[in-house]
mmCIF file of C-alpha atoms in Angstrom:
data_model
loop_
_atom_site.group_PDB
_atom_site.id
_atom_site.type_symbol
_atom_site.label_atom_id
_atom_site.label_comp_id
_atom_site.label_asym_id
_atom_site.label_seq_id
_atom_site.Cartn_x
_atom_site.Cartn_y
_atom_site.Cartn_z
ATOM 1 C CA MET T 1 -11.324 38.277 23.717
ATOM 2 C CA LEU T 2 -8.408 37.775 21.214
ATOM 3 C CA PHE T 3 -6.431 36.687 24.240
ATOM 4 C CA SER T 4 -8.744 34.211 25.360
ATOM 5 C CA MET T 5 -8.990 32.674 21.873
ATOM 6 C CA ILE T 6 -5.270 32.462 21.644
ATOM 7 C CA LEU T 7 -5.270 30.589 24.937
ATOM 8 C CA GLY T 8 -8.164 28.240 23.653
ATOM 9 C CA GLU T 9 -6.089 27.461 20.662
ATOM 10 C CA ALA T 10 -2.984 26.699 23.128
ATOM 11 C CA VAL T 11 -5.095 24.302 25.237
ATOM 12 C CA ASP T 12 -6.184 22.453 21.888
ATOM 13 C CA GLU T 13 -2.536 22.104 20.793
ATOM 14 C CA GLY T 14 -1.555 20.875 24.144
ATOM 15 C CA LEU T 15 0.765 23.841 24.968
ATOM 16 C CA ILE T 16 -1.134 24.700 28.372
ATOM 17 C CA GLY T 17 -3.378 22.751 30.557
ATOM 18 C CA ALA T 18 -6.441 25.154 30.711
ATOM 19 C CA ASN T 19 -7.637 28.496 29.552
ATOM 20 C CA PRO T 20 -7.760 30.740 32.618
ATOM 21 C CA CYS T 21 -10.027 33.038 30.762
ATOM 22 C CA ARG T 22 -12.647 30.477 30.118
ATOM 23 C CA LYS T 23 -14.797 31.460 33.251
ATOM 24 C CA LEU T 24 -14.481 35.069 32.379
ATOM 25 C CA ARG T 25 -16.034 34.729 29.026
ATOM 26 C CA VAL T 26 -18.975 36.946 28.114
ATOM 27 C CA THR T 27 -21.214 37.183 24.926
ATOM 28 C CA PHE T 28 -19.206 37.900 21.929
ATOM 29 C CA THR T 29 -19.269 37.503 18.053
ATOM 30 C CA GLU T 30 -18.662 34.213 16.572
ATOM 31 C CA ARG T 31 -15.142 32.918 16.433
ATOM 32 C CA PRO T 32 -13.456 32.500 13.113
ATOM 33 C CA GLU T 33 -14.560 29.308 11.449
ATOM 34 C CA ARG T 34 -11.778 26.801 11.650
ATOM 35 C CA PRO T 35 -10.959 24.625 8.564
ATOM 36 C CA HIS T 36 -12.162 21.198 7.895
ATOM 37 C CA ALA T 37 -11.071 18.496 5.504
ATOM 38 C CA THR T 38 -13.210 16.821 2.960
ATOM 39 C CA PRO T 39 -13.162 12.870 2.928
ATOM 40 C CA ASP T 40 -10.842 12.867 0.143
ATOM 41 C CA GLU T 41 -8.562 15.332 1.729
ATOM 42 C CA VAL T 42 -8.469 13.188 4.937
ATOM 43 C CA VAL T 43 -7.195 10.282 2.742
ATOM 44 C CA VAL T 44 -4.615 12.491 1.150
ATOM 45 C CA ILE T 45 -3.173 13.560 4.452
ATOM 46 C CA SER T 46 -3.211 10.285 5.911
ATOM 47 C CA ALA T 47 -1.604 8.700 2.826
ATOM 48 C CA ARG T 48 1.359 11.021 3.348
ATOM 49 C CA MET T 49 2.013 9.644 6.782
ATOM 50 C CA PRO T 50 3.893 6.566 7.850
ATOM 51 C CA THR T 51 1.390 3.767 8.185
ATOM 52 C CA GLY T 52 0.348 3.912 11.951
ATOM 53 C CA LEU T 53 0.104 7.720 11.765
ATOM 54 C CA GLY T 54 -1.952 7.542 8.775
ATOM 55 C CA LEU T 55 -4.487 5.329 10.636
ATOM 56 C CA MET T 56 -4.106 7.710 13.501
ATOM 57 C CA VAL T 57 -5.304 10.473 11.342
ATOM 58 C CA LEU T 58 -8.209 8.304 9.825
ATOM 59 C CA THR T 59 -9.279 7.447 13.392
ATOM 60 C CA ASP T 60 -9.473 10.880 14.438
ATOM 61 C CA ALA T 61 -11.357 11.983 11.367
ATOM 62 C CA TYR T 62 -13.808 9.210 11.828
ATOM 63 C CA THR T 63 -14.181 9.073 15.637
ATOM 64 C CA GLY T 64 -13.671 12.924 16.740
ATOM 65 C CA LEU T 65 -11.190 11.565 19.632
ATOM 66 C CA ARG T 66 -8.871 14.350 21.067
ATOM 67 C CA TRP T 67 -5.221 14.352 20.722
ATOM 68 C CA GLY T 68 -4.542 13.073 24.036
ATOM 69 C CA GLU T 69 -7.180 10.423 23.784
ATOM 70 C CA LEU T 70 -5.607 9.042 20.664
ATOM 71 C CA ALA T 71 -1.975 9.431 21.567
ATOM 72 C CA GLY T 72 -2.774 7.614 24.917
ATOM 73 C CA LEU T 73 -5.161 4.962 23.531
ATOM 74 C CA GLN T 74 -4.397 1.552 24.836
ATOM 75 C CA TRP T 75 -5.393 -1.715 23.244
ATOM 76 C CA THR T 76 -7.115 -2.869 26.246
ATOM 77 C CA ARG T 77 -9.521 0.065 25.752
ATOM 78 C CA THR T 78 -10.277 -1.118 22.436
ATOM 79 C CA HIS T 79 -13.040 -3.721 21.559
ATOM 80 C CA LEU T 80 -12.563 -4.895 17.881
ATOM 81 C CA ASP T 81 -13.427 -8.505 17.708
ATOM 82 C CA ASP T 82 -17.130 -8.536 18.291
ATOM 83 C CA SER T 83 -20.144 -7.238 16.301
ATOM 84 C CA ASN T 84 -20.058 -4.110 18.083
ATOM 85 C CA PRO T 85 -16.489 -2.461 17.681
ATOM 86 C CA ARG T 86 -15.788 0.431 19.989
ATOM 87 C CA ILE T 87 -13.214 2.440 21.909
ATOM 88 C CA ASP T 88 -13.496 3.209 25.618
ATOM 89 C CA VAL T 89 -12.335 6.449 26.668
ATOM 90 C CA ASP T 90 -11.615 5.552 30.455
ATOM 91 C CA ALA T 91 -12.377 8.253 33.188
ATOM 92 C CA GLY T 92 -8.961 7.565 35.016
ATOM 93 C CA ASP T 93 -6.444 7.060 32.378
ATOM 94 C CA GLY T 94 -8.118 7.816 29.064
ATOM 95 C CA ALA T 95 -5.824 10.649 27.790
ATOM 96 C CA LEU T 96 -2.052 11.311 27.419
ATOM 97 C CA HIS T 97 -0.857 14.358 29.137
ATOM 98 C CA GLU T 98 2.485 16.188 28.714
ATOM 99 C CA LEU T 99 3.348 17.930 31.892
ATOM 100 C CA GLY T 100 6.894 19.504 32.381
ATOM 101 C CA GLY T 101 8.276 17.396 29.545
ATOM 102 C CA ARG T 102 6.837 14.311 31.026
ATOM 103 C CA LEU T 103 4.289 12.188 29.432
ATOM 104 C CA GLU T 104 1.805 10.387 31.657
ATOM 105 C CA LEU T 105 -1.715 9.080 31.446
ATOM 106 C CA GLY T 106 -4.438 10.645 33.317
ATOM 107 C CA PRO T 107 -8.300 11.480 33.022
ATOM 108 C CA PRO T 108 -9.648 13.070 29.765
ATOM 109 C CA LYS T 109 -10.677 16.626 29.460
ATOM 110 C CA SER T 110 -14.037 16.337 31.332
ATOM 111 C CA ALA T 111 -16.609 13.963 32.852
ATOM 112 C CA ALA T 112 -18.594 13.915 29.654
ATOM 113 C CA SER T 113 -15.305 13.007 27.789
ATOM 114 C CA ALA T 114 -15.129 9.421 29.553
ATOM 115 C CA ARG T 115 -17.318 7.709 26.967
ATOM 116 C CA THR T 116 -17.677 4.766 24.410
ATOM 117 C CA VAL T 117 -17.077 5.584 20.839
ATOM 118 C CA HIS T 118 -18.372 3.107 18.335
ATOM 119 C CA LEU T 119 -16.574 2.472 15.126
ATOM 120 C CA PRO T 120 -17.540 2.079 11.430
ATOM 121 C CA PRO T 121 -16.744 -1.326 9.987
ATOM 122 C CA PHE T 122 -13.822 -0.070 7.672
ATOM 123 C CA LEU T 123 -12.022 1.517 10.664
ATOM 124 C CA ALA T 124 -12.479 -1.361 13.016
ATOM 125 C CA ALA T 125 -10.908 -3.572 10.272
ATOM 126 C CA LEU T 126 -7.907 -1.330 9.872
ATOM 127 C CA LEU T 127 -7.292 -1.246 13.554
ATOM 128 C CA VAL T 128 -7.461 -5.091 13.711
ATOM 129 C CA ASP T 129 -4.821 -5.218 10.764
ATOM 130 C CA HIS T 130 -2.858 -2.580 12.638
ATOM 131 C CA ARG T 131 -2.870 -4.747 15.683
ATOM 132 C CA GLU T 132 -1.827 -7.763 13.860
ATOM 133 C CA ILE T 133 1.154 -5.937 12.393
ATOM 134 C CA ASN T 134 2.193 -4.199 15.742
ATOM 135 C CA PRO T 135 1.286 -7.092 18.461
ATOM 136 C CA ASP T 136 3.569 -5.880 20.981
ATOM 137 C CA GLY T 137 3.110 -3.073 23.534
ATOM 138 C CA PRO T 138 0.111 -1.624 25.331
ATOM 139 C CA PHE T 139 -0.582 1.428 23.147
ATOM 140 C CA VAL T 140 -2.054 1.609 19.816
ATOM 141 C CA PHE T 141 -0.263 4.537 18.151
ATOM 142 C CA THR T 142 3.508 4.543 18.936
ATOM 143 C CA GLY T 143 6.673 5.360 17.021
ATOM 144 C CA VAL T 144 9.116 2.713 15.621
ATOM 145 C CA GLN T 145 10.716 2.173 19.090
ATOM 146 C CA GLY T 146 7.278 1.839 20.839
ATOM 147 C CA GLY T 147 7.705 5.692 22.096
ATOM 148 C CA LEU T 148 4.545 7.709 22.843
ATOM 149 C CA HIS T 149 4.083 10.650 20.462
ATOM 150 C CA ARG T 150 4.663 14.193 21.656
ATOM 151 C CA ARG T 151 2.283 16.708 19.938
ATOM 152 C CA ALA T 152 4.835 19.187 18.817
ATOM 153 C CA ASN T 153 7.393 16.504 17.412
ATOM 154 C CA PHE T 154 4.188 15.018 15.527
ATOM 155 C CA ARG T 155 3.169 18.551 14.225
ATOM 156 C CA GLN T 156 6.799 19.372 13.021
ATOM 157 C CA ARG T 157 7.816 15.951 11.611
ATOM 158 C CA PHE T 158 4.464 14.459 10.205
ATOM 159 C CA TRP T 159 1.686 16.859 10.265
ATOM 160 C CA GLN T 160 2.871 20.059 8.640
ATOM 161 C CA PRO T 161 4.933 18.499 5.916
ATOM 162 C CA ALA T 162 1.685 16.222 4.937
ATOM 163 C CA LEU T 163 -0.112 19.668 4.774
ATOM 164 C CA THR T 164 2.651 21.804 3.033
ATOM 165 C CA GLY T 165 3.210 19.125 0.367
ATOM 166 C CA ASN T 166 6.308 18.215 -1.611
ATOM 167 C CA ARG T 167 7.059 19.191 -5.097
ATOM 168 C CA ASP T 168 9.553 16.295 -5.637
ATOM 169 C CA ARG T 169 6.936 13.747 -4.539
ATOM 170 C CA GLY T 170 4.181 15.383 -6.422
ATOM 171 C CA TRP T 171 2.278 16.384 -3.421
ATOM 172 C CA ALA T 172 0.184 19.638 -3.817
ATOM 173 C CA PRO T 173 -0.515 21.535 -0.532
ATOM 174 C CA VAL T 174 -3.587 20.634 1.325
ATOM 175 C CA GLN T 175 -5.526 22.606 3.907
ATOM 176 C CA GLN T 176 -2.387 24.340 5.281
ATOM 177 C CA GLN T 177 -4.062 26.209 8.167
ATOM 178 C CA MET T 178 -5.407 23.058 9.737
ATOM 179 C CA HIS T 179 -4.372 21.978 13.065
ATOM 180 C CA PHE T 180 -4.667 18.228 14.108
ATOM 181 C CA HIS T 181 -7.505 19.279 16.487
ATOM 182 C CA ASP T 182 -9.482 20.446 13.289
ATOM 183 C CA LEU T 183 -10.083 16.872 12.566
ATOM 184 C CA ARG T 184 -12.591 16.971 15.315
ATOM 185 C CA HIS T 185 -14.192 19.761 13.478
ATOM 186 C CA THR T 186 -13.978 17.655 10.364
ATOM 187 C CA HIS T 187 -15.730 14.694 12.032
ATOM 188 C CA GLU T 188 -18.484 16.795 13.670
ATOM 189 C CA THR T 189 -19.184 18.629 10.088
ATOM 190 C CA GLY T 190 -19.477 15.154 8.650
ATOM 191 C CA LEU T 191 -22.023 14.161 11.310
ATOM 192 C CA VAL T 192 -23.914 17.406 10.599
ATOM 193 C CA GLU T 193 -23.946 16.782 6.812
ATOM 194 C CA ASP T 194 -25.089 13.292 7.532
ATOM 195 C CA GLN T 195 -27.935 14.642 9.901
ATOM 196 C CA VAL T 196 -26.891 12.941 12.927
ATOM 197 C CA PRO T 197 -28.903 14.297 15.943
ATOM 198 C CA ARG T 198 -27.286 16.722 18.008
ATOM 199 C CA VAL T 199 -27.522 14.361 21.198
ATOM 200 C CA MET T 200 -25.607 11.688 19.361
ATOM 201 C CA ARG T 201 -22.919 14.288 18.293
ATOM 202 C CA LEU T 202 -22.519 15.560 21.871
ATOM 203 C CA GLN T 203 -22.107 12.152 23.245
ATOM 204 C CA ARG T 204 -19.676 11.062 20.536
ATOM 205 C CA LEU T 205 -17.439 14.108 20.781
ATOM 206 C CA GLY T 206 -17.372 14.007 24.564
ATOM 207 C CA HIS T 207 -19.191 17.501 25.095
ATOM 208 C CA LYS T 208 -21.519 18.283 28.042
ATOM 209 C CA ARG T 209 -25.362 18.650 27.388
ATOM 210 C CA LYS T 210 -26.221 22.276 27.653
ATOM 211 C CA ASP T 211 -29.686 22.821 26.468
ATOM 212 C CA ILE T 212 -33.014 21.616 27.915
ATOM 213 C CA ASP T 213 -33.618 19.738 24.664
ATOM 214 C CA ASP T 214 -30.181 17.816 25.218
ATOM 215 C CA PHE T 215 -31.419 16.458 28.445
ATOM 216 C CA TYR T 216 -34.748 15.180 27.132
ATOM 217 C CA SER T 217 -33.105 13.399 24.027
ATOM 218 C CA HIS T 218 -31.422 10.091 24.038
ATOM 219 C CA VAL T 219 -29.091 8.195 22.007
ATOM 220 C CA THR T 220 -30.861 4.854 20.704
ATOM 221 C CA PRO T 221 -29.114 2.051 18.984
ATOM 222 C CA ALA T 222 -31.086 2.880 15.783
ATOM 223 C CA ILE T 223 -29.644 6.434 15.910
ATOM 224 C CA ARG T 224 -26.045 4.924 16.519
ATOM 225 C CA GLU T 225 -26.414 2.438 13.599
ATOM 226 C CA LYS T 226 -27.555 4.979 11.328
ATOM 227 C CA MET T 227 -24.683 7.258 12.025
ATOM 228 C CA LEU T 228 -22.167 4.409 11.536
ATOM 229 C CA ALA T 229 -23.672 3.473 8.218
ATOM 230 C CA ALA T 230 -23.310 7.101 7.121
ATOM 231 C CA LEU T 231 -19.500 7.288 8.213
ATOM 232 C CA GLN T 232 -18.883 3.747 6.426
ATOM 233 C CA THR T 233 -20.702 5.294 3.164
ATOM 234 C CA ARG T 234 -18.499 8.442 3.530
ATOM 235 C CA TRP T 235 -15.348 6.302 3.627
ATOM 236 C CA ASP T 236 -16.369 4.175 0.752
ATOM 237 C CA ARG T 237 -16.957 7.260 -1.544
ATOM 238 C CA SER T 238 -13.896 8.895 -0.599
ATOM 239 C CA GLY T 239 -10.633 8.528 -3.088
ATOM 240 C CA ASP T 240 -7.635 6.574 -3.410
ATOM 241 C CA ARG T 241 -7.335 4.947 0.093
ATOM 242 C CA GLY T 242 -3.570 3.992 0.340
ATOM 243 C CA VAL T 243 -2.278 4.215 3.924
ATOM 244 C CA ALA T 244 0.602 1.855 3.550
ATOM 245 C CA GLN T 245 3.807 3.891 3.566
ATOM 246 C CA PRO T 246 6.496 2.392 5.543
ATOM 247 C CA LEU T 247 7.260 3.717 8.989
ATOM 248 C CA THR T 248 10.872 4.901 8.959
ATOM 249 C CA ARG T 249 12.837 5.224 12.032
ATOM 250 C CA GLY T 250 13.446 8.820 13.283
ATOM 251 C CA PRO T 251 16.256 9.912 15.664
ATOM 252 C CA ASP T 252 13.775 9.767 18.684
ATOM 253 C CA GLY T 253 11.983 6.802 17.463
ATOM 254 C CA ALA T 254 8.704 8.685 17.230
#
């Protein structure tokens, strides 16, 4: 059981492609609860990142996209200029995979992962601003030199320093046990707090429907609009929302 949990975390971190113990799983006690961030903590973490990466953190916390779906997100899969802003996770190339040290686009985790993720107004506006500042290149979130992000580099250079804090900068530690994947937990926790129906949560996070009630429930425009309004309110009530630190060039351009 412990071995399976460790392998599951390795899958979440992108270190292995799949958990070989998954189909052997039997009934067991609940897994230890993963940490999640408050809206204010999300802002703090994002503000400690270079601008583009800060927006990447915000996008994950308010959409629940997986790491590969964000790292491989292409501008052609975004629709930001109409009254229904959204991101399409494509079934063919909707996720970035690292295989044998090579980065390549491929399918997302499952058939249910190919989905449309609608955006609250504030996030669509931030992405439009980001596009205007970074008009070149096909990918939304890249390094200074346009390179794609590798999970391990991102974790070591940006994620862990943001959580660990920095006494010289006056940064207190925040949620030091969080992984980037826990932003998905953060997003779902917020949806639960906002009483978003389970069927909407499953669709948004790209999970398969499992229970009979899931198959007889449907996402309506009214449910979606209510959820987006709640996400906007969550953002409006969060703390100081500065995410404009300059992106400094690193040795690998990421």
